[in-house]
PDB file of C-alpha atoms in Angstrom:
ATOM      1  CA  MET M   1     133.248 112.007 108.041  1.00 50.00           C
ATOM      2  CA  SER M   2     130.288 109.737 108.453  1.00 53.00           C
ATOM      3  CA  ASN M   3     127.631 108.675 106.321  1.00 56.00           C
ATOM      4  CA  GLN M   4     124.564 109.363 108.836  1.00 53.00           C
ATOM      5  CA  PRO M   5     122.408 112.246 108.683  1.00 52.00           C
ATOM      6  CA  PRO M   6     123.397 114.847 111.653  1.00 53.00           C
ATOM      7  CA  ASP M   7     120.246 114.396 113.287  1.00 54.00           C
ATOM      8  CA  ASP M   8     116.753 112.373 113.045  1.00 51.00           C
ATOM      9  CA  SER M   9     114.970 115.241 110.741  1.00 51.00           C
ATOM     10  CA  TRP M  10     114.992 112.679 108.238  1.00 53.00           C
ATOM     11  CA  ARG M  11     112.754 110.737 108.834  1.00 53.00           C
ATOM     12  CA  PRO M  12     109.464 110.162 109.027  1.00 58.00           C
ATOM     13  CA  VAL M  13     106.536 111.754 111.497  1.00 59.00           C
ATOM     14  CA  PRO M  14     104.174 109.724 113.178  1.00 62.00           C
ATOM     15  CA  PRO M  15     100.796 108.986 112.703  1.00 62.00           C
ATOM     16  CA  PRO M  16      98.549 111.543 114.579  1.00 68.00           C
ATOM     17  CA  PRO M  17      96.494 109.824 117.513  1.00 70.00           C
ATOM     18  CA  ARG M  18      94.004 108.592 116.623  1.00 69.00           C
ATOM     19  CA  PRO M  19      90.360 110.906 117.623  1.00 70.00           C
ATOM     20  CA  SER M  20      88.883 109.882 120.404  1.00 71.00           C
ATOM     21  CA  HIS M  21      85.519 108.824 118.335  1.00 68.00           C
ATOM     22  CA  MET M  22      87.107 106.556 115.915  1.00 64.00           C
ATOM     23  CA  PRO M  23      86.465 103.178 117.064  1.00 61.00           C
ATOM     24  CA  PRO M  24      90.667 101.418 118.430  1.00 61.00           C
ATOM     25  CA  ALA M  25      93.390 100.791 115.637  1.00 58.00           C
ATOM     26  CA  LEU M  26      92.902  96.767 114.228  1.00 51.00           C
ATOM     27  CA  GLU M  27      95.818  94.638 115.851  1.00 52.00           C
ATOM     28  CA  ALA M  28      97.537  93.387 113.372  1.00 49.00           C
ATOM     29  CA  SER M  29      96.836  90.470 112.903  1.00 55.00           C
ATOM     30  CA  THR M  30      93.614  92.280 111.924  1.00 76.00           C
ATOM     31  CA  ARG M  31      94.515  94.598 109.134  1.00 85.00           C
ATOM     32  CA  ASP M  32      93.057  93.786 105.991  1.00 90.00           C
ATOM     33  CA  PRO M  33      96.171  91.660 104.131  1.00 91.00           C
ATOM     34  CA  ARG M  34      95.958  94.049 100.939  1.00 92.00           C
ATOM     35  CA  ILE M  35      97.059  96.687 103.092  1.00 94.00           C
ATOM     36  CA  PRO M  36     101.212  96.855 102.433  1.00 91.00           C
ATOM     37  CA  GLU M  37     103.290  97.094 105.499  1.00 88.00           C
ATOM     38  CA  GLY M  38     104.369 100.071 106.238  1.00 87.00           C
ATOM     39  CA  SER M  39     100.773 101.706 105.762  1.00 92.00           C
ATOM     40  CA  ALA M  40      98.597 103.329 108.926  1.00 93.00           C
ATOM     41  CA  ASP M  41      95.914 100.991 109.250  1.00 94.00           C
ATOM     42  CA  TYR M  42      92.499 101.839 107.657  1.00 95.00           C
ATOM     43  CA  SER M  43      91.801  98.354 107.982  1.00 95.00           C
ATOM     44  CA  SER M  44      87.717  99.220 108.966  1.00 94.00           C
ATOM     45  CA  ALA M  45      86.715 101.908 105.684  1.00 96.00           C
ATOM     46  CA  LEU M  46      88.738  99.457 103.490  1.00 96.00           C
ATOM     47  CA  ALA M  47      86.336  95.970 105.464  1.00 95.00           C
ATOM     48  CA  ASP M  48      82.784  98.825 104.783  1.00 97.00           C
ATOM     49  CA  SER M  49      83.638  99.290 101.166  1.00 97.00           C
ATOM     50  CA  ALA M  50      85.073  95.880 100.241  1.00 96.00           C
ATOM     51  CA  ALA M  51      81.762  95.166 101.524  1.00 96.00           C
ATOM     52  CA  TYR M  52      79.556  97.268  99.423  1.00 97.00           C
ATOM     53  CA  LYS M  53      81.880  96.004  96.715  1.00 96.00           C
ATOM     54  CA  ARG M  54      80.787  92.480  97.125  1.00 96.00           C
ATOM     55  CA  GLY M  55      77.100  93.336  97.177  1.00 97.00           C
ATOM     56  CA  ASP M  56      76.822  92.696 100.997  1.00 96.00           C
ATOM     57  CA  ILE M  57      75.228  96.358 101.913  1.00 96.00           C
ATOM     58  CA  ALA M  58      74.394  99.133  99.425  1.00 97.00           C
ATOM     59  CA  PHE M  59      75.657 102.632  99.076  1.00 97.00           C
ATOM     60  CA  GLU M  60      73.247 103.688 101.744  1.00 97.00           C
ATOM     61  CA  GLU M  61      74.306 101.059 104.216  1.00 97.00           C
ATOM     62  CA  LEU M  62      78.357 102.093 103.005  1.00 97.00           C
ATOM     63  CA  GLN M  63      77.176 106.165 103.257  1.00 97.00           C
ATOM     64  CA  ARG M  64      76.065 105.698 106.723  1.00 97.00           C
ATOM     65  CA  ARG M  65      78.598 104.025 107.173  1.00 97.00           C
ATOM     66  CA  VAL M  66      81.360 106.824 106.497  1.00 97.00           C
ATOM     67  CA  LEU M  67      78.846 109.868 107.744  1.00 96.00           C
ATOM     68  CA  ALA M  68      78.954 107.979 111.373  1.00 96.00           C
ATOM     69  CA  ARG M  69      83.203 107.742 111.418  1.00 94.00           C
ATOM     70  CA  ALA M  70      82.341 111.395 110.887  1.00 94.00           C
ATOM     71  CA  LEU M  71      86.141 111.703 110.075  1.00 95.00           C
ATOM     72  CA  PRO M  72      87.729 114.719 109.073  1.00 95.00           C
ATOM     73  CA  PRO M  73      89.086 116.468 106.123  1.00 93.00           C
ATOM     74  CA  HIS M  74      92.688 116.301 105.802  1.00 92.00           C
ATOM     75  CA  HIS M  75      94.750 119.503 106.978  1.00 91.00           C
ATOM     76  CA  LEU M  76      95.997 119.508 103.487  1.00 91.00           C
ATOM     77  CA  GLY M  77      92.371 118.825 102.104  1.00 89.00           C
ATOM     78  CA  ASP M  78      90.860 116.682  99.472  1.00 88.00           C
ATOM     79  CA  ALA M  79      93.399 118.346  96.359  1.00 89.00           C
ATOM     80  CA  TYR M  80      95.833 116.466  98.611  1.00 89.00           C
ATOM     81  CA  LEU M  81      94.781 113.517  99.098  1.00 91.00           C
ATOM     82  CA  MET M  82      93.655 113.501  95.037  1.00 90.00           C
ATOM     83  CA  MET M  83      97.369 113.863  94.664  1.00 88.00           C
ATOM     84  CA  THR M  84      99.025 111.707  92.198  1.00 77.00           C
ATOM     85  CA  PRO M  85     103.114 111.042  93.323  1.00 73.00           C
ATOM     86  CA  PRO M  86     105.726 111.266  90.835  1.00 71.00           C
ATOM     87  CA  PRO M  87     106.886 108.412  88.885  1.00 70.00           C
ATOM     88  CA  PRO M  88     110.979 107.612  90.461  1.00 71.00           C
ATOM     89  CA  PRO M  89     113.222 108.710  88.415  1.00 75.00           C
ATOM     90  CA  PRO M  90     114.807 106.695  85.831  1.00 75.00           C
ATOM     91  CA  GLY M  91     116.494 103.514  86.827  1.00 70.00           C
ATOM     92  CA  MET M  92     115.238 103.956  91.025  1.00 70.00           C
ATOM     93  CA  LEU M  93     113.557 101.216  92.287  1.00 67.00           C
ATOM     94  CA  SER M  94     110.355 102.288  93.094  1.00 68.00           C
ATOM     95  CA  SER M  95     108.504 101.103  97.188  1.00 71.00           C
ATOM     96  CA  PHE M  96     105.427 103.080  95.901  1.00 73.00           C
ATOM     97  CA  ASN M  97     102.495 100.551  97.241  1.00 83.00           C
ATOM     98  CA  PRO M  98      98.765 102.770  95.578  1.00 85.00           C
ATOM     99  CA  LEU M  99      97.661 101.077  98.656  1.00 91.00           C
ATOM    100  CA  ARG M 100      99.907 102.360 101.377  1.00 91.00           C
ATOM    101  CA  MET M 101      98.632 105.610 103.263  1.00 92.00           C
ATOM    102  CA  PRO M 102     100.465 107.468 104.715  1.00 91.00           C
ATOM    103  CA  GLY M 103     100.625 107.921 108.618  1.00 92.00           C
ATOM    104  CA  ASP M 104      98.899 111.726 108.509  1.00 92.00           C
ATOM    105  CA  TRP M 105      95.735 110.556 107.114  1.00 94.00           C
ATOM    106  CA  ARG M 106      94.982 108.055 109.261  1.00 94.00           C
ATOM    107  CA  GLY M 107      92.050 109.494 111.814  1.00 95.00           C
ATOM    108  CA  THR M 108      91.932 111.631 108.383  1.00 95.00           C
ATOM    109  CA  TRP M 109      89.006 111.189 105.135  1.00 96.00           C
ATOM    110  CA  GLY M 110      92.047 109.919 103.912  1.00 95.00           C
ATOM    111  CA  GLU M 111      90.883 106.809 104.791  1.00 96.00           C
ATOM    112  CA  VAL M 112      88.106 106.816 102.644  1.00 97.00           C
ATOM    113  CA  ALA M 113      90.407 107.971 100.347  1.00 96.00           C
ATOM    114  CA  MET M 114      91.858 104.988 100.486  1.00 96.00           C
ATOM    115  CA  THR M 115      89.614 102.955  99.319  1.00 97.00           C
ATOM    116  CA  LEU M 116      88.907 105.146  96.416  1.00 96.00           C
ATOM    117  CA  PHE M 117      92.581 103.786  95.155  1.00 94.00           C
ATOM    118  CA  ALA M 118      91.917 100.077  96.142  1.00 95.00           C
ATOM    119  CA  GLY M 119      89.317 100.036  93.927  1.00 95.00           C
ATOM    120  CA  ASP M 120      86.132  99.017  96.176  1.00 97.00           C
ATOM    121  CA  ILE M 121      84.742 102.742  95.236  1.00 97.00           C
ATOM    122  CA  THR M 122      84.446 104.114  91.904  1.00 97.00           C
ATOM    123  CA  HIS M 123      85.212 107.955  92.209  1.00 96.00           C
ATOM    124  CA  GLU M 124      81.668 109.075  91.489  1.00 97.00           C
ATOM    125  CA  GLU M 125      81.004 107.022  94.328  1.00 98.00           C
ATOM    126  CA  TYR M 126      83.661 109.024  96.486  1.00 97.00           C
ATOM    127  CA  THR M 127      82.296 112.295  94.972  1.00 95.00           C
ATOM    128  CA  ARG M 128      78.527 111.384  96.143  1.00 97.00           C
ATOM    129  CA  LEU M 129      80.292 110.462  99.997  1.00 97.00           C
ATOM    130  CA  HIS M 130      82.710 113.142 100.290  1.00 96.00           C
ATOM    131  CA  ALA M 131      80.450 115.679  98.948  1.00 96.00           C
ATOM    132  CA  ALA M 132      77.767 114.080 101.486  1.00 96.00           C
ATOM    133  CA  ALA M 133      80.325 113.412 104.481  1.00 96.00           C
ATOM    134  CA  HIS M 134      81.765 117.193 104.070  1.00 94.00           C
ATOM    135  CA  PRO M 135      78.876 119.058 101.844  1.00 93.00           C
ATOM    136  CA  ASP M 136      81.012 122.956 102.562  1.00 88.00           C
ATOM    137  CA  CYS M 137      84.155 121.574 101.172  1.00 83.00           C
ATOM    138  CA  ARG M 138      85.394 122.513  97.730  1.00 71.00           C
ATOM    139  CA  ARG M 139      85.938 120.488  95.125  1.00 61.00           C
TER     140      ARG M 139
END
């Protein structure tokens, strides 16, 4: 009897293609160093939120940049982006890293959610950005 799974269905699903209106994905060498290995890239959104956090740009400029990306909502909704993963069972090591973005968030509002988890924007600022970008979205 083999210890191997019967097929490859257990493997993670590859990220969706990057929308045509989005800038090309950054090469690994230009990724923000805070983004852990195994994460989808959200360096561009993180660069803008970090500039805001440092005081290099005003909130209005951050909002302009976020809106210019025209990121659609995640197909499972904003509430999905805000769900906290359950803790691992006792005695299990966890590879959870709050800065690791799932591949299916790439090219969606999940990129902005990640800037919240990185601590570059507050929940109030996230809510303001979300309301401006998706005024018809349920909250």
